[in-house]
CSV table of C-alpha atoms in Angstrom, one decimal:
chain,number,residue,atom,x,y,z
A,20,GLY,CA,-18.5,18.4,-2.3
A,21,GLN,CA,-15.1,18.6,-0.8
A,22,GLN,CA,-12.3,18.2,-3.3
A,23,VAL,CA,-8.6,17.8,-3.1
A,24,MET,CA,-6.5,19.1,-6.0
A,25,GLN,CA,-3.2,17.5,-6.8
A,26,ILE,CA,-0.3,18.8,-8.8
A,27,PRO,CA,1.6,18.1,-11.0
A,28,GLN,CA,-0.2,15.6,-13.0
A,29,TYR,CA,3.0,14.1,-14.4
A,30,GLN,CA,6.6,14.2,-13.3
A,31,HIS,CA,9.6,12.7,-15.1
A,32,VAL,CA,12.9,12.6,-13.2
A,33,GLN,CA,16.3,11.0,-13.6
A,34,GLU,CA,17.1,8.4,-11.1
A,35,GLY,CA,18.7,10.1,-8.1
A,36,GLU,CA,16.7,13.3,-8.4
A,37,ASP,CA,14.2,14.4,-5.9
A,38,PHE,CA,10.4,14.5,-6.5
A,39,THR,CA,7.6,16.4,-4.8
A,40,THR,CA,3.8,16.2,-5.3
A,41,TYR,CA,1.4,18.7,-3.7
A,42,CYS,CA,-2.2,18.4,-2.6
A,43,ASN,CA,-4.5,21.3,-1.9
A,44,SER,CA,-7.9,21.7,-0.5
A,45,SER,CA,-10.2,24.8,-0.3
A,46,THR,CA,-11.4,23.7,3.1
A,47,THR,CA,-9.8,22.5,6.2
A,48,LEU,CA,-9.1,18.8,6.3
A,49,SER,CA,-9.4,16.7,9.4
A,50,ASN,CA,-6.8,14.4,8.0
A,51,ILE,CA,-5.1,13.5,4.7
A,52,GLN,CA,-3.9,10.1,3.4
A,53,TRP,CA,-1.4,9.2,0.8
A,54,TYR,CA,-1.5,6.2,-1.5
A,55,LYS,CA,0.8,4.7,-4.1
A,56,GLN,CA,-0.3,2.8,-7.2
A,57,ARG,CA,2.3,0.8,-9.1
A,58,PRO,CA,1.7,0.5,-12.9
A,59,GLY,CA,-1.0,-2.1,-13.5
A,60,GLY,CA,-1.7,-2.4,-9.8
A,61,HIS,CA,-4.1,-1.1,-7.2
A,62,PRO,CA,-3.7,1.9,-4.7
A,63,VAL,CA,-1.9,1.0,-1.5
A,64,PHE,CA,-2.0,3.0,1.6
A,65,LEU,CA,1.2,4.8,2.6
A,66,ILE,CA,0.4,7.1,5.5
A,67,GLN,CA,-2.2,9.3,7.3
A,68,LEU,CA,-1.5,12.8,8.6
A,69,VAL,CA,-3.8,14.2,11.3
A,70,LYS,CA,-2.1,17.1,13.1
A,71,SER,CA,-1.4,20.6,11.9
A,72,GLY,CA,2.2,21.0,10.7
A,73,GLU,CA,2.8,17.2,11.0
A,74,VAL,CA,5.8,15.8,9.3
A,75,LYS,CA,6.3,12.0,8.9
A,76,LYS,CA,9.1,10.1,7.3
A,77,GLN,CA,9.3,6.7,5.7
A,78,LYS,CA,12.8,6.0,4.6
A,79,ARG,CA,13.3,8.4,1.6
A,80,LEU,CA,9.7,9.6,1.7
A,81,THR,CA,8.7,12.7,3.7
A,82,PHE,CA,5.1,13.7,4.2
A,83,GLN,CA,3.9,17.1,5.4
A,84,PHE,CA,0.6,18.4,6.5
A,85,GLY,CA,0.2,22.2,6.3
A,86,GLU,CA,-0.3,24.4,9.3
A,87,ALA,CA,-3.8,25.3,8.2
A,88,LYS,CA,-4.5,21.7,7.3
A,89,LYS,CA,-5.5,22.7,3.8
A,90,ASN,CA,-2.4,21.3,2.0
A,91,SER,CA,0.0,18.5,2.1
A,92,SER,CA,3.0,17.3,0.2
A,93,LEU,CA,4.9,14.1,-0.4
A,94,HIS,CA,8.7,14.4,-1.1
A,95,ILE,CA,10.9,11.6,-2.3
A,96,THR,CA,14.6,12.1,-1.9
A,97,ALA,CA,16.9,10.5,-4.5
A,98,THR,CA,14.4,8.7,-6.5
A,99,GLN,CA,14.8,5.1,-7.5
A,100,THR,CA,13.2,3.1,-10.3
A,101,THR,CA,11.1,1.3,-7.7
A,102,ASP,CA,9.4,4.7,-7.0
A,103,VAL,CA,7.6,4.7,-10.3
A,104,GLY,CA,3.8,4.8,-10.1
A,105,THR,CA,1.0,7.1,-9.3
A,106,TYR,CA,0.8,8.9,-6.0
A,107,PHE,CA,-2.6,10.0,-4.7
A,108,CYS,CA,-3.6,12.1,-1.8
A,109,ALA,CA,-7.1,11.5,-0.3
A,110,GLY,CA,-9.2,13.5,2.1
A,111,PRO,CA,-12.4,13.0,3.9
A,112,GLY,CA,-15.4,13.5,1.7
A,113,GLY,CA,-17.2,16.3,3.3
A,114,THR,CA,-19.4,15.6,6.3
A,115,SER,CA,-19.8,11.9,5.5
A,116,TYR,CA,-17.6,10.0,8.0
A,117,GLY,CA,-15.6,7.3,6.4
A,118,LYS,CA,-15.9,8.7,2.8
A,119,LEU,CA,-12.6,9.2,1.0
A,120,THR,CA,-12.1,11.6,-1.9
A,121,PHE,CA,-9.0,11.3,-4.0
A,122,GLY,CA,-6.9,13.8,-5.8
A,123,GLN,CA,-6.2,13.4,-9.5
A,124,GLY,CA,-2.8,11.7,-8.7
A,125,THR,CA,0.7,12.4,-9.9
A,126,ILE,CA,2.3,9.9,-12.3
A,127,LEU,CA,6.0,9.6,-11.6
A,128,THR,CA,8.4,8.2,-14.1
A,129,VAL,CA,12.0,7.6,-13.2
A,130,HIS,CA,14.6,7.3,-15.9
A,131,PRO,CA,17.6,5.1,-15.0
B,21,ASP,CA,-8.3,-16.1,1.9
B,22,ALA,CA,-8.7,-12.8,3.8
B,23,GLY,CA,-8.9,-9.7,1.8
B,24,ILE,CA,-10.9,-7.9,-0.8
B,25,THR,CA,-11.6,-9.5,-4.2
B,26,GLN,CA,-13.2,-8.2,-7.3
B,27,SER,CA,-14.7,-10.2,-10.2
B,28,PRO,CA,-14.4,-10.4,-13.1
B,29,ARG,CA,-10.9,-8.9,-13.6
B,30,TYR,CA,-11.6,-8.2,-17.2
B,31,LYS,CA,-14.9,-7.7,-19.0
B,32,ILE,CA,-15.9,-6.7,-22.5
B,33,THR,CA,-19.6,-5.9,-23.1
B,34,GLU,CA,-21.7,-4.3,-25.6
B,35,THR,CA,-23.4,-0.9,-25.4
B,36,GLY,CA,-26.8,-1.2,-23.8
B,37,ARG,CA,-26.1,-4.4,-21.9
B,38,GLN,CA,-26.4,-4.7,-18.1
B,39,VAL,CA,-23.2,-5.5,-16.3
B,40,THR,CA,-22.5,-6.3,-12.7
B,41,LEU,CA,-19.1,-6.0,-11.1
B,42,MET,CA,-18.7,-8.0,-7.9
B,43,CYS,CA,-16.8,-7.0,-4.7
B,44,HIS,CA,-16.3,-9.2,-1.7
B,45,GLN,CA,-14.3,-8.4,1.5
B,46,THR,CA,-13.6,-10.7,4.4
B,47,TRP,CA,-12.8,-8.2,7.1
B,48,SER,CA,-16.3,-7.1,7.9
B,49,HIS,CA,-15.3,-3.5,7.3
B,50,SER,CA,-18.2,-1.0,7.6
B,51,TYR,CA,-17.3,1.2,4.7
B,52,MET,CA,-17.1,0.1,1.1
B,53,PHE,CA,-16.5,2.1,-2.1
B,54,TRP,CA,-16.6,1.9,-5.8
B,55,TYR,CA,-14.2,4.1,-7.8
B,56,ARG,CA,-13.5,4.4,-11.5
B,57,GLN,CA,-10.0,5.3,-12.7
B,58,ASP,CA,-9.5,7.2,-16.0
B,59,LEU,CA,-6.4,8.9,-17.2
B,60,GLY,CA,-6.4,12.5,-16.2
B,61,HIS,CA,-9.2,12.1,-13.6
B,62,GLY,CA,-7.6,10.0,-10.9
B,63,LEU,CA,-9.9,8.0,-8.8
B,64,ARG,CA,-13.5,9.2,-8.9
B,65,LEU,CA,-16.0,7.9,-6.3
B,66,ILE,CA,-19.1,6.4,-7.8
B,67,TYR,CA,-20.9,5.1,-4.8
B,68,TYR,CA,-20.1,4.3,-1.2
B,69,SER,CA,-21.7,2.4,1.7
B,70,ALA,CA,-21.4,3.0,5.4
B,71,ALA,CA,-23.0,-0.3,6.4
B,72,ALA,CA,-25.3,-2.9,5.1
B,73,ASP,CA,-28.4,-1.4,3.5
B,74,ILE,CA,-26.8,2.1,3.7
B,75,THR,CA,-25.5,3.5,0.4
B,76,ASP,CA,-24.9,7.0,-0.9
B,77,LYS,CA,-23.9,8.7,-4.2
B,78,GLY,CA,-20.3,9.8,-4.9
B,79,GLU,CA,-19.1,12.2,-7.6
B,80,VAL,CA,-20.1,10.2,-10.7
B,81,PRO,CA,-23.1,8.0,-9.8
B,82,ASP,CA,-25.2,8.4,-13.0
B,83,GLY,CA,-25.7,5.1,-14.9
B,84,TYR,CA,-24.7,3.0,-11.9
B,85,VAL,CA,-26.7,1.1,-9.2
B,86,VAL,CA,-25.4,-0.4,-6.1
B,87,SER,CA,-26.7,-2.6,-3.3
B,88,ARG,CA,-25.4,-3.9,0.0
B,89,SER,CA,-27.6,-6.5,1.5
B,90,LYS,CA,-24.7,-8.1,3.3
B,91,THR,CA,-21.7,-6.4,4.9
B,92,GLU,CA,-19.2,-8.3,2.9
B,93,ASN,CA,-20.6,-7.7,-0.6
B,94,PHE,CA,-21.0,-4.5,-2.6
B,95,PRO,CA,-21.9,-5.2,-6.2
B,96,LEU,CA,-21.9,-2.4,-8.8
B,97,THR,CA,-24.4,-2.6,-11.7
B,98,LEU,CA,-24.2,-0.7,-15.0
B,99,GLU,CA,-27.9,-0.8,-16.0
B,100,SER,CA,-27.3,0.0,-19.7
B,101,ALA,CA,-23.6,0.2,-20.4
B,102,THR,CA,-22.3,3.1,-22.5
B,103,ARG,CA,-18.8,3.6,-24.1
B,104,SER,CA,-18.1,6.4,-21.6
B,105,GLN,CA,-18.2,3.8,-18.9
B,106,THR,CA,-15.1,2.1,-20.3
B,107,SER,CA,-12.8,2.3,-17.4
B,108,VAL,CA,-10.9,0.5,-14.6
B,109,TYR,CA,-13.2,0.0,-11.6
B,110,PHE,CA,-11.8,-0.4,-8.1
B,111,CYS,CA,-13.7,-1.5,-5.1
B,112,ALA,CA,-12.3,-0.6,-1.6
B,113,SER,CA,-13.1,-1.1,2.0
B,114,ARG,CA,-12.1,0.5,5.2
B,115,GLU,CA,-13.0,0.6,8.9
B,116,ASN,CA,-11.0,3.4,10.5
B,117,THR,CA,-7.9,4.6,8.7
B,118,GLU,CA,-6.6,3.0,5.6
B,119,ALA,CA,-8.6,1.9,2.6
B,120,PHE,CA,-7.9,-1.5,1.1
B,121,PHE,CA,-8.4,-1.8,-2.6
B,122,GLY,CA,-9.3,-4.8,-4.8
B,123,GLN,CA,-7.2,-5.7,-7.8
B,124,GLY,CA,-9.6,-3.8,-10.1
B,125,THR,CA,-11.9,-4.7,-13.0
B,126,ARG,CA,-11.0,-3.5,-16.5
B,127,LEU,CA,-14.3,-2.9,-18.3
B,128,THR,CA,-14.5,-2.2,-22.0
B,129,VAL,CA,-17.8,-1.2,-23.5
B,130,VAL,CA,-17.9,-1.7,-27.3
């Protein structure tokens, strides 16, 4: 079935440094979603991208959807300790409408 | 209270026992999902459901059974638990865009 691959698996940064996680698919995605999971918590929806080349910002977070709609990225500017957690991308699961397939996630650690 | 709830939150069971994890949502969302989360594997889809009485396999369905007789409930049963099924299990629901996740059930099989 359709899969989304996410890199890196882990990222350790100093507070104030930037952070980026990447999501790649072998097939064109109709949309891509991003979720954040705090340590010990559950995934929480951040955003959905639908259009080719789309860029959306949420404060220090910038989300991009590639022109070919096969890749996406999440960039955090000037990380803070509150950014720690696991960031997941999620794409449609093949032809089954409504199905969501998640990437492996990037675990972000921020050192104060 | 509105939302999606899972029970139990924690469960220890023995190898070979049958275990059922419960999931209940109050929004009447059409889609419901069961994922397991293991370090290094992210969230892997076990089963999902598009509506009551409609279920389909995900990436890792072996050893699990689901049912959805009512829109709001989506129980997950481990027919004969194995140690490899030790994991954190998340139930989720969605209608159009975002998926809403339950708090998770931490299952340990000894």
